[in-house]
Amino acid sequence: MSHDVQQIRSFEHPGEGRKRAKATPKGRQVDPTAAHEIETLLGDRPRRRDLLIEYMHLIQDRYHQISAAHLAALADEMKLAFAEVFETATFYAHFDVVKEGEPEIALLTIRVCDSLTCAMLGAEKLLEDLQSSAGPGIRVVRAPCVGRCDTAPAAEVGHNFVDRATVDSVLAAAKAGDTHAHLPKYVDYDAYVAGGGYKLLNRLRSGELSTDDLLKALDDASLRGLGGAGFPTGRKWRAVLGEPGPRLMAINGDEGEPGTFKDRVYLESDPHRFIEGMLIGAHVVQASDIYIYIRDEYPAARAILDREIAKLPAGGPTLHMRRGAGAYICGEESSLLESIEGKRGLPRHKPPYPFQVGLFGLPTLINNIETLWWVRDIVEKGADWWKGHGRHERHGLRSFSVSGRVKTPGMKLAPAGITVRELIDEYCGGMADGHQFYAYLPGGASGGILPAAMDDIPLDFGTLEKYGCFIGSAAIVILSQQDSVKAAALNLMKFFEDESCGQCTPCRVGTQKAALLMQKPVWNRALLDELSQAMRDASICGLGQAASNPLSTVIKYFPDEFKEAAE
């Protein structure tokens, strides 16, 4: 055979004439031990895609972290790409993903809330002292708002919250192994039924009360969504009912707005009032399944719901509990749906809207906890009872989450339209000793900041927008002369920077650039105004659109804060 022919044959059959290399599997390999652990942990649970985040919680709870080996084994068990599982796990703050080659995470994690009210009451010093004194085996990290602003500063030891935390009280809980949620006293199923609970639902299901009459009661009372958006409840239910079935229902219990904790109070005190309202809504829109999404920071509320839902009589829609994983963005309704489906919580583009194409592509009714909590009272007591409350030509009741420099912070049920001055004096025992009213947030982190001189504005939907603010979820944070509104606005902007999902550039980059500019001794107000406008105009969802409200209102209403810097 000529040398040329031999070369040609060698090209055609490159392995011919030499020892063939041993075939090896390509891609990420699954560790047999990790595979066995994941298979055992999941047991006979279904391997559905929408349960991915729930299974990550199982791993996190069992091993206090999620290793790369466990992620690979979970992906294999769920028949998903490793990249898809990895990107989901790393999206959520409460999943401690340990990459290959990284050291294992401490068995106990202490989280110290550093959002506005906790920061005002000493969270930064608490965090530093805990980090220097916690000792081996304990990790101390920052956490965004945990919904305990009324007992700030708050720290979480495992899943046990320490209110009005000190170094001694936090380390004592850690040393004692007190790491599980404490359940408060609440109205359980038997007590709720004894007080007339579920009669309204039974009347509706039996046909004694018609769907039209119930919707009319909600319309007459002008009940609006109390999670922040304020959309008319009756109109939303009708919109979902108008779409072809099958239909679903999703509960937005991801109360992550700094300053807000009203839903937690209702879930931890009278959960069946919410459950009955939820079942009524599902009946009206003929939803076959309800997905209840509760933030991970509310372990006691989740435990109560698990316990009480198990007591419900058979029949009705199928209820699915879903656990958040530390992502503020999932309070946005379309991000919520993505998370329930087991994905990253990235907002969807609209239209279509969730009432048209929602959970798993089906028409979906989405309601907030408190909105549903009021359904029974409004229908049983009548719209006139609800509208009989209110001040300054406003109607209804509002659940104000009040925190900051007042004597008695907490959830205050007060008339809609009450002013902040009336709220402080009549419901909060006045200002805390040594503090003078200086400024307030009328609607949580994204609702803007107003000076004490503007203390006569009725607090309700539609009353604050002309000032560049809104009431949102009715979270009121009170600042005194000892606080800087510039520092408060920076704290809030850093929160939004951390919580941006990163999907759109105006929000992802805008919050980062704004925070950097706001850390300078002298603010470039013209540049910050331009940046704020770009974020409002071009961000996909409400996070980016409203993130600059505190910044803009501080520039507008607090000129004295800039005099010293200018001089």
XYZ file of C-alpha atoms in Angstrom:
567
model
C 0.000 0.000 0.000
C 1.418 3.354 -0.970
C 2.076 5.956 1.680
C -0.570 8.300 0.115
C -3.283 5.625 0.180
C -2.453 4.811 3.791
C -2.865 8.517 4.702
C -6.251 8.685 2.977
C -7.515 5.581 4.807
C -6.221 6.963 8.069
C -8.229 10.175 7.438
C -11.375 8.216 6.643
C -11.002 6.021 9.760
C -9.029 8.047 12.301
C -9.135 5.311 14.951
C -7.796 2.617 12.616
C -4.282 1.511 13.240
C -4.027 2.720 16.859
C -5.485 1.794 20.244
C -9.018 3.110 20.658
C -9.467 5.466 23.678
C -11.775 4.236 26.414
C -15.214 5.824 26.124
C -16.086 8.073 29.083
C -19.423 9.766 29.844
C -19.565 13.461 29.043
C -21.085 16.255 31.101
C -21.621 16.543 34.877
C -21.658 13.193 36.643
C -24.043 12.359 39.456
C -22.433 11.258 42.681
C -23.984 7.922 43.751
C -24.116 8.913 47.428
C -25.810 12.249 46.634
C -28.222 10.481 44.283
C -29.236 8.055 47.042
C -29.687 10.928 49.532
C -31.898 12.892 47.141
C -33.967 9.847 46.212
C -34.478 9.063 49.911
C -35.298 12.682 50.758
C -37.934 12.985 48.013
C -39.421 9.578 48.786
C -42.645 8.976 46.880
C -43.263 12.661 46.158
C -44.091 13.391 42.509
C -41.172 14.602 40.377
C -43.090 17.552 38.909
C -41.263 20.637 37.643
C -43.388 23.012 39.729
C -42.174 21.301 42.937
C -38.502 22.077 42.280
C -38.285 24.919 44.823
C -40.136 22.853 47.422
C -37.543 20.101 47.014
C -34.712 22.607 47.329
C -36.215 23.564 50.683
C -36.125 19.911 51.710
C -32.401 19.793 50.927
C -31.692 23.123 52.632
C -33.614 22.134 55.768
C -31.944 18.720 55.974
C -28.343 19.691 55.202
C -28.338 23.456 56.026
C -26.945 24.084 52.532
C -27.298 22.828 48.953
C -24.138 21.270 47.551
C -23.276 21.016 43.872
C -23.518 17.238 44.189
C -27.049 17.464 45.580
C -28.058 19.910 42.846
C -26.768 17.544 40.173
C -28.577 14.623 41.786
C -31.793 16.650 42.059
C -31.558 17.662 38.391
C -31.091 14.020 37.413
C -33.985 12.888 39.605
C -36.282 15.599 38.189
C -35.117 14.995 34.585
C -34.032 18.629 34.285
C -30.877 20.256 32.977
C -28.354 21.014 35.704
C -28.097 24.623 34.477
C -31.857 25.090 34.927
C -31.754 23.765 38.484
C -28.618 25.759 39.346
C -29.991 29.068 38.087
C -33.167 28.564 40.109
C -31.315 27.705 43.313
C -28.948 30.666 43.047
C -31.772 33.125 42.328
C -33.225 32.820 45.844
C -31.400 34.280 48.844
C -32.411 31.563 51.296
C -30.790 28.739 49.356
C -27.160 28.448 50.429
C -25.618 26.930 47.324
C -22.104 25.582 47.830
C -20.187 25.316 44.571
C -17.518 22.706 43.917
C -14.352 23.440 45.850
C -16.035 25.871 48.263
C -16.042 25.208 52.029
C -19.232 23.975 53.671
C -21.517 26.508 55.322
C -21.909 26.645 59.107
C -24.726 24.510 60.472
C -26.462 27.511 62.072
C -27.198 30.794 60.334
C -28.224 33.972 62.148
C -29.845 36.603 59.946
C -29.989 40.215 61.115
C -32.540 42.429 59.391
C -30.926 45.595 58.058
C -33.975 47.233 56.459
C -35.016 50.744 57.424
C -36.731 50.398 60.806
C -34.234 47.838 62.089
C -31.380 50.023 60.822
C -32.830 53.011 62.684
C -32.932 50.975 65.900
C -29.394 49.622 65.878
C -29.230 46.701 63.450
C -25.806 47.660 62.074
C -24.157 47.580 65.508
C -25.989 44.355 66.349
C -24.729 42.746 63.139
C -21.111 43.788 63.788
C -21.176 42.597 67.404
C -22.712 39.250 66.488
C -20.207 38.670 63.697
C -17.331 39.272 66.099
C -18.711 37.181 68.967
C -20.778 34.362 67.444
C -17.930 31.854 67.436
C -17.303 28.766 65.303
C -20.160 26.869 63.721
C -22.346 29.982 63.429
C -22.681 32.212 60.383
C -24.046 35.754 60.803
C -25.408 37.499 57.697
C -27.528 40.460 56.701
C -31.159 39.976 55.756
C -33.687 42.247 54.055
C -36.960 43.058 55.810
C -38.306 40.047 57.705
C -41.713 41.560 58.506
C -41.111 42.281 62.193
C -40.629 46.050 62.006
C -42.823 46.545 65.078
C -40.285 44.663 67.240
C -37.089 45.990 65.641
C -34.278 45.204 65.570
C -35.086 41.633 64.550
C -32.784 38.648 64.174
C -33.529 35.118 63.004
C -31.747 32.173 64.629
C -32.390 29.290 62.266
C -36.148 29.752 61.879
C -36.752 31.341 65.289
C -37.148 35.094 65.383
C -35.732 37.075 68.286
C -37.628 40.340 68.690
C -35.958 43.503 69.987
C -32.779 41.545 69.548
C -29.608 42.052 71.537
C -26.328 40.192 71.245
C -27.077 38.329 74.482
C -30.634 37.308 73.519
C -29.608 36.119 70.056
C -26.605 34.109 71.253
C -28.669 32.655 74.101
C -31.179 31.314 71.574
C -28.354 29.899 69.467
C -26.685 28.253 72.452
C -29.987 26.715 73.604
C -30.695 25.326 70.142
C -33.844 27.437 70.015
C -33.975 27.463 66.229
C -37.590 26.606 65.419
C -40.544 28.936 64.898
C -42.653 29.747 67.938
C -46.386 29.580 67.259
C -48.465 32.315 68.917
C -51.973 31.801 70.252
C -54.568 32.065 67.494
C -58.201 31.290 66.663
C -58.170 27.647 65.599
C -60.736 25.785 63.496
C -63.079 24.809 66.342
C -63.096 28.301 67.831
C -63.644 29.870 64.427
C -66.613 27.614 63.617
C -68.076 28.245 67.075
C -68.010 31.954 66.254
C -70.008 31.509 63.043
C -67.113 30.732 60.760
C -67.710 29.041 57.370
C -71.461 29.731 57.463
C -71.058 32.232 54.646
C -69.083 29.748 52.557
C -71.683 27.047 53.146
C -74.492 29.416 52.146
C -72.652 30.189 48.939
C -71.954 26.543 48.129
C -75.541 25.517 48.841
C -76.953 28.231 46.595
C -78.691 30.068 49.442
C -76.436 33.044 48.644
C -75.906 33.705 44.954
C -72.583 34.608 43.410
C -74.119 37.805 42.021
C -75.268 38.920 45.463
C -71.855 38.273 46.961
C -70.096 40.198 44.203
C -72.562 43.045 44.608
C -71.670 43.275 48.311
C -67.981 43.573 47.449
C -68.740 46.166 44.777
C -70.965 48.212 47.098
C -68.239 48.237 49.739
C -65.620 49.202 47.142
C -63.226 46.587 48.525
C -59.876 46.938 46.804
C -56.736 44.835 46.705
C -54.906 45.532 49.968
C -51.537 44.172 48.924
C -50.642 47.519 47.386
C -52.164 47.768 43.910
C -55.705 48.615 45.070
C -57.550 46.992 42.147
C -61.322 46.596 42.797
C -61.862 43.070 44.120
C -65.283 42.417 42.613
C -64.136 43.546 39.180
C -61.090 41.263 39.344
C -63.214 38.243 40.285
C -65.605 38.944 37.407
C -62.708 39.290 34.964
C -61.367 35.849 35.895
C -64.842 34.320 35.764
C -65.269 35.760 32.276
C -62.343 33.735 30.938
C -62.888 30.173 29.676
C -62.041 27.447 32.203
C -60.356 25.653 33.769
C -59.290 28.377 36.198
C -56.891 28.541 39.130
C -56.334 30.742 42.171
C -53.053 31.975 43.658
C -52.592 33.616 47.049
C -49.950 36.321 47.309
C -48.556 35.960 50.823
C -45.111 37.265 49.894
C -45.300 40.346 52.107
C -41.778 41.648 51.586
C -42.192 45.432 51.424
C -39.991 46.943 54.161
C -42.246 48.283 56.877
C -45.106 45.869 56.152
C -46.250 43.102 58.499
C -50.069 43.234 58.574
C -50.597 39.948 56.716
C -48.375 38.156 59.226
C -50.497 39.528 62.074
C -53.712 38.271 60.477
C -52.297 34.833 59.633
C -50.897 34.399 63.133
C -54.085 35.488 64.907
C -57.196 34.537 62.892
C -56.111 32.379 59.917
C -59.508 30.842 59.125
C -61.012 34.237 58.327
C -58.497 34.406 55.486
C -59.030 30.746 54.532
C -62.798 31.227 54.310
C -62.377 34.318 52.124
C -59.989 32.359 49.929
C -62.426 29.458 49.513
C -65.216 31.922 48.726
C -63.107 33.500 45.985
C -62.260 30.094 44.541
C -65.942 29.146 44.510
C -66.922 32.357 42.735
C -64.385 31.923 39.912
C -64.800 28.113 39.915
C -61.111 27.473 40.572
C -60.257 23.798 40.918
C -56.925 24.391 42.679
C -55.534 27.067 44.994
C -51.806 27.741 45.381
C -50.968 29.498 48.665
C -47.579 31.239 48.453
C -46.207 32.322 51.850
C -42.826 33.986 52.248
C -40.063 31.952 53.861
C -39.648 34.619 56.549
C -43.057 33.631 57.993
C -42.405 30.095 59.320
C -44.999 30.395 62.099
C -47.704 31.474 59.643
C -46.866 28.560 57.351
C -46.977 26.094 60.238
C -50.351 27.444 61.378
C -51.795 27.190 57.871
C -50.504 23.637 57.459
C -52.086 22.647 60.761
C -55.438 24.379 60.228
C -55.932 23.487 56.558
C -55.633 19.840 57.575
C -58.733 20.329 59.749
C -60.962 21.476 56.882
C -63.778 19.116 55.816
C -63.255 17.168 52.623
C -64.437 18.719 49.372
C -63.817 21.982 47.603
C -60.726 22.965 45.639
C -57.367 21.263 46.110
C -55.033 23.383 48.239
C -51.288 23.554 47.540
C -48.885 25.234 49.967
C -45.883 26.932 48.384
C -42.922 28.341 50.311
C -41.055 31.416 49.142
C -37.263 31.451 49.342
C -36.210 35.024 50.023
C -37.001 37.096 46.941
C -38.881 40.392 47.294
C -39.619 40.427 43.565
C -41.969 37.463 44.020
C -44.496 39.837 45.552
C -45.065 41.058 41.992
C -47.951 38.962 40.692
C -46.338 37.499 37.570
C -43.067 36.784 39.416
C -45.179 35.017 42.019
C -46.608 32.750 39.317
C -43.149 31.953 37.973
C -41.977 30.994 41.456
C -45.010 28.787 42.078
C -44.118 27.008 38.826
C -40.685 26.266 40.306
C -38.702 28.851 38.337
C -36.762 32.036 38.967
C -39.093 34.865 39.943
C -38.713 36.953 36.797
C -41.642 39.264 35.983
C -43.579 38.453 32.831
C -44.285 40.976 30.124
C -47.913 42.100 29.983
C -50.288 41.622 28.262
C -51.522 38.953 28.560
C -52.462 39.522 32.179
C -52.653 36.775 34.809
C -56.449 36.761 34.766
C -56.127 35.709 31.114
C -52.945 33.623 31.043
C -51.721 32.952 34.541
C -50.489 29.933 36.469
C -49.592 27.049 34.117
C -51.082 29.110 31.286
C -54.591 29.143 32.780
C -56.781 32.097 33.858
C -55.781 32.799 37.457
C -57.295 34.811 40.293
C -54.537 36.378 42.418
C -55.430 37.916 45.769
C -53.556 39.242 48.770
C -54.016 37.792 52.287
C -55.733 40.821 53.838
C -58.088 41.368 50.911
C -59.559 37.902 51.429
C -59.514 38.309 55.216
C -62.192 41.039 54.936
C -64.596 39.210 52.599
C -66.609 37.494 55.354
C -67.101 40.646 57.449
C -68.106 42.776 54.471
C -70.701 40.300 53.175
C -72.131 39.370 56.594
C -72.174 42.888 58.054
C -72.969 44.661 54.808
C -71.309 47.274 52.650
C -72.736 50.079 54.775
C -70.860 48.740 57.803
C -67.581 48.858 55.895
C -68.195 52.243 54.332
C -69.353 53.590 57.687
C -65.720 53.709 58.722
C -63.396 56.371 57.410
C -62.306 59.956 57.881
C -61.855 63.019 55.744
C -64.380 61.850 53.140
C -62.727 58.444 52.751
C -64.429 55.103 53.403
C -63.498 51.756 54.897
C -60.808 50.442 57.212
C -57.056 50.181 56.715
C -54.563 47.921 58.458
C -51.602 50.223 59.034
C -48.234 48.624 59.797
C -46.652 51.334 61.955
C -42.998 51.258 63.001
C -40.186 53.625 63.818
C -40.046 56.387 66.408
C -43.421 55.910 68.089
C -44.198 54.653 71.597
C -46.345 51.708 70.571
C -45.593 50.434 67.068
C -47.665 47.627 65.616
C -50.511 46.803 63.264
C -53.189 49.463 63.767
C -56.696 48.945 62.381
C -57.855 52.496 61.727
C -60.268 54.416 59.498
C -59.235 54.905 55.900
C -58.288 58.537 55.360
C -56.811 59.055 58.805
C -53.815 61.400 58.783
C -50.400 60.356 60.001
C -50.609 62.837 62.873
C -53.918 61.336 64.008
C -52.482 57.844 63.642
C -49.461 58.686 65.818
C -51.441 60.468 68.525
C -54.526 58.224 68.723
C -53.176 54.771 67.906
C -49.452 54.801 68.698
C -49.280 56.650 72.027
C -47.479 59.592 70.451
C -43.818 59.880 69.535
C -41.205 57.896 71.448
C -39.609 59.729 74.358
C -36.944 62.162 73.221
C -38.068 62.108 69.604
C -39.809 64.771 67.551
C -41.778 63.918 64.404
C -39.624 64.769 61.378
C -40.662 62.609 58.389
C -42.658 59.538 57.420
C -43.035 56.863 54.799
C -46.758 56.685 53.908
C -46.546 53.467 51.877
C -43.527 51.362 52.700
C -40.170 51.351 50.948
C -41.477 52.362 47.528
C -44.156 54.808 48.684
C -41.935 57.879 49.061
C -40.914 60.009 52.071
C -42.804 63.092 53.253
C -41.934 65.776 55.862
C -43.819 66.139 59.139
C -45.174 69.462 57.848
C -47.311 67.405 55.422
C -49.012 65.513 58.241
C -52.579 66.368 57.266
C -52.890 64.264 54.076
C -55.603 61.577 54.306
C -53.930 58.166 54.049
C -55.815 56.204 51.416
C -55.763 55.136 47.793
C -55.587 58.098 45.431
C -54.693 60.761 47.998
C -50.909 60.660 47.827
C -50.136 60.260 44.137
C -50.063 63.992 43.427
C -47.220 64.293 45.929
C -45.179 61.562 44.217
C -46.155 58.962 46.826
C -48.747 56.214 47.319
C -50.198 54.259 50.213
C -49.420 50.807 48.798
C -49.714 48.255 51.571
C -50.192 50.991 54.219
C -46.786 50.586 55.869
C -46.028 53.716 57.894
C -42.458 54.297 59.089
C -41.995 57.290 61.408
C -38.673 59.187 61.455
C -37.587 61.736 64.050
C -35.075 64.576 64.238
C -32.446 61.956 65.079
C -32.799 60.359 61.620
C -31.504 61.443 58.218
C -33.925 61.116 55.331
C -30.951 60.929 52.955
C -29.675 57.920 54.883
C -33.174 56.437 54.874
C -33.469 56.851 51.100
C -30.045 55.237 50.625
C -31.040 52.291 52.811
C -34.126 51.768 50.663
C -32.222 52.107 47.387
C -29.690 49.487 48.540
C -32.625 47.217 49.314
C -33.988 47.635 45.794
C -30.523 47.100 44.332
C -30.200 43.799 46.193
C -33.724 42.684 45.344
C -33.771 43.580 41.648
C -34.241 40.383 39.663
C -31.775 41.686 37.059
C -34.004 41.008 34.065
C -34.183 44.588 32.787
C -31.310 47.068 32.532
C -33.121 50.193 33.846
C -33.773 48.519 37.195
C -30.660 46.351 37.469
C -28.205 49.114 36.581
C -30.352 52.049 37.672
C -30.647 50.971 41.312
C -26.920 50.220 41.455
C -25.909 53.579 39.973
C -28.402 55.449 42.157
C -27.017 53.829 45.314
C -23.464 54.756 44.320
C -24.450 58.370 43.626
C -26.394 58.583 46.888
C -23.339 57.491 48.914
C -21.432 60.597 47.864
C -21.340 63.518 50.348
C -22.950 65.783 47.750
C -25.767 64.394 45.628
C -25.799 65.194 41.910
C -29.514 65.918 41.976
C -29.848 66.604 38.241
C -28.249 63.268 37.364
C -30.289 61.426 40.008
C -33.504 62.981 38.673
C -32.624 61.877 35.138
C -31.785 58.376 36.330
C -35.028 58.158 38.327
C -37.082 59.114 35.289
C -35.397 56.465 33.158
C -36.144 53.808 35.783
C -39.791 54.868 36.009
C -40.268 54.921 32.251
C -38.445 51.788 31.167
C -38.472 49.186 33.965
C -40.551 46.056 33.347
C -42.288 45.895 36.730
C -43.187 47.950 39.764
C -39.894 47.387 41.571
C -37.859 49.453 39.140
C -40.712 51.833 38.412
C -41.155 52.795 42.093
C -37.615 52.313 43.464
C -36.744 55.965 42.986
C -39.780 57.356 44.835
C -37.934 57.805 48.172
C -35.014 59.434 46.360
C -37.209 61.825 44.363
C -39.340 62.869 47.334
C -36.317 63.531 49.537
C -34.875 65.823 46.878
C -38.236 67.573 46.479
C -39.417 67.956 50.066
C -36.236 68.169 52.172
C -34.146 71.053 50.799
C -32.573 71.638 54.217
C -30.875 68.237 53.966
C -28.798 69.605 51.087
C -27.885 73.052 52.437
C -25.006 71.874 54.601
C -23.471 69.893 51.741
C -23.833 72.839 49.355
C -22.128 75.196 51.806
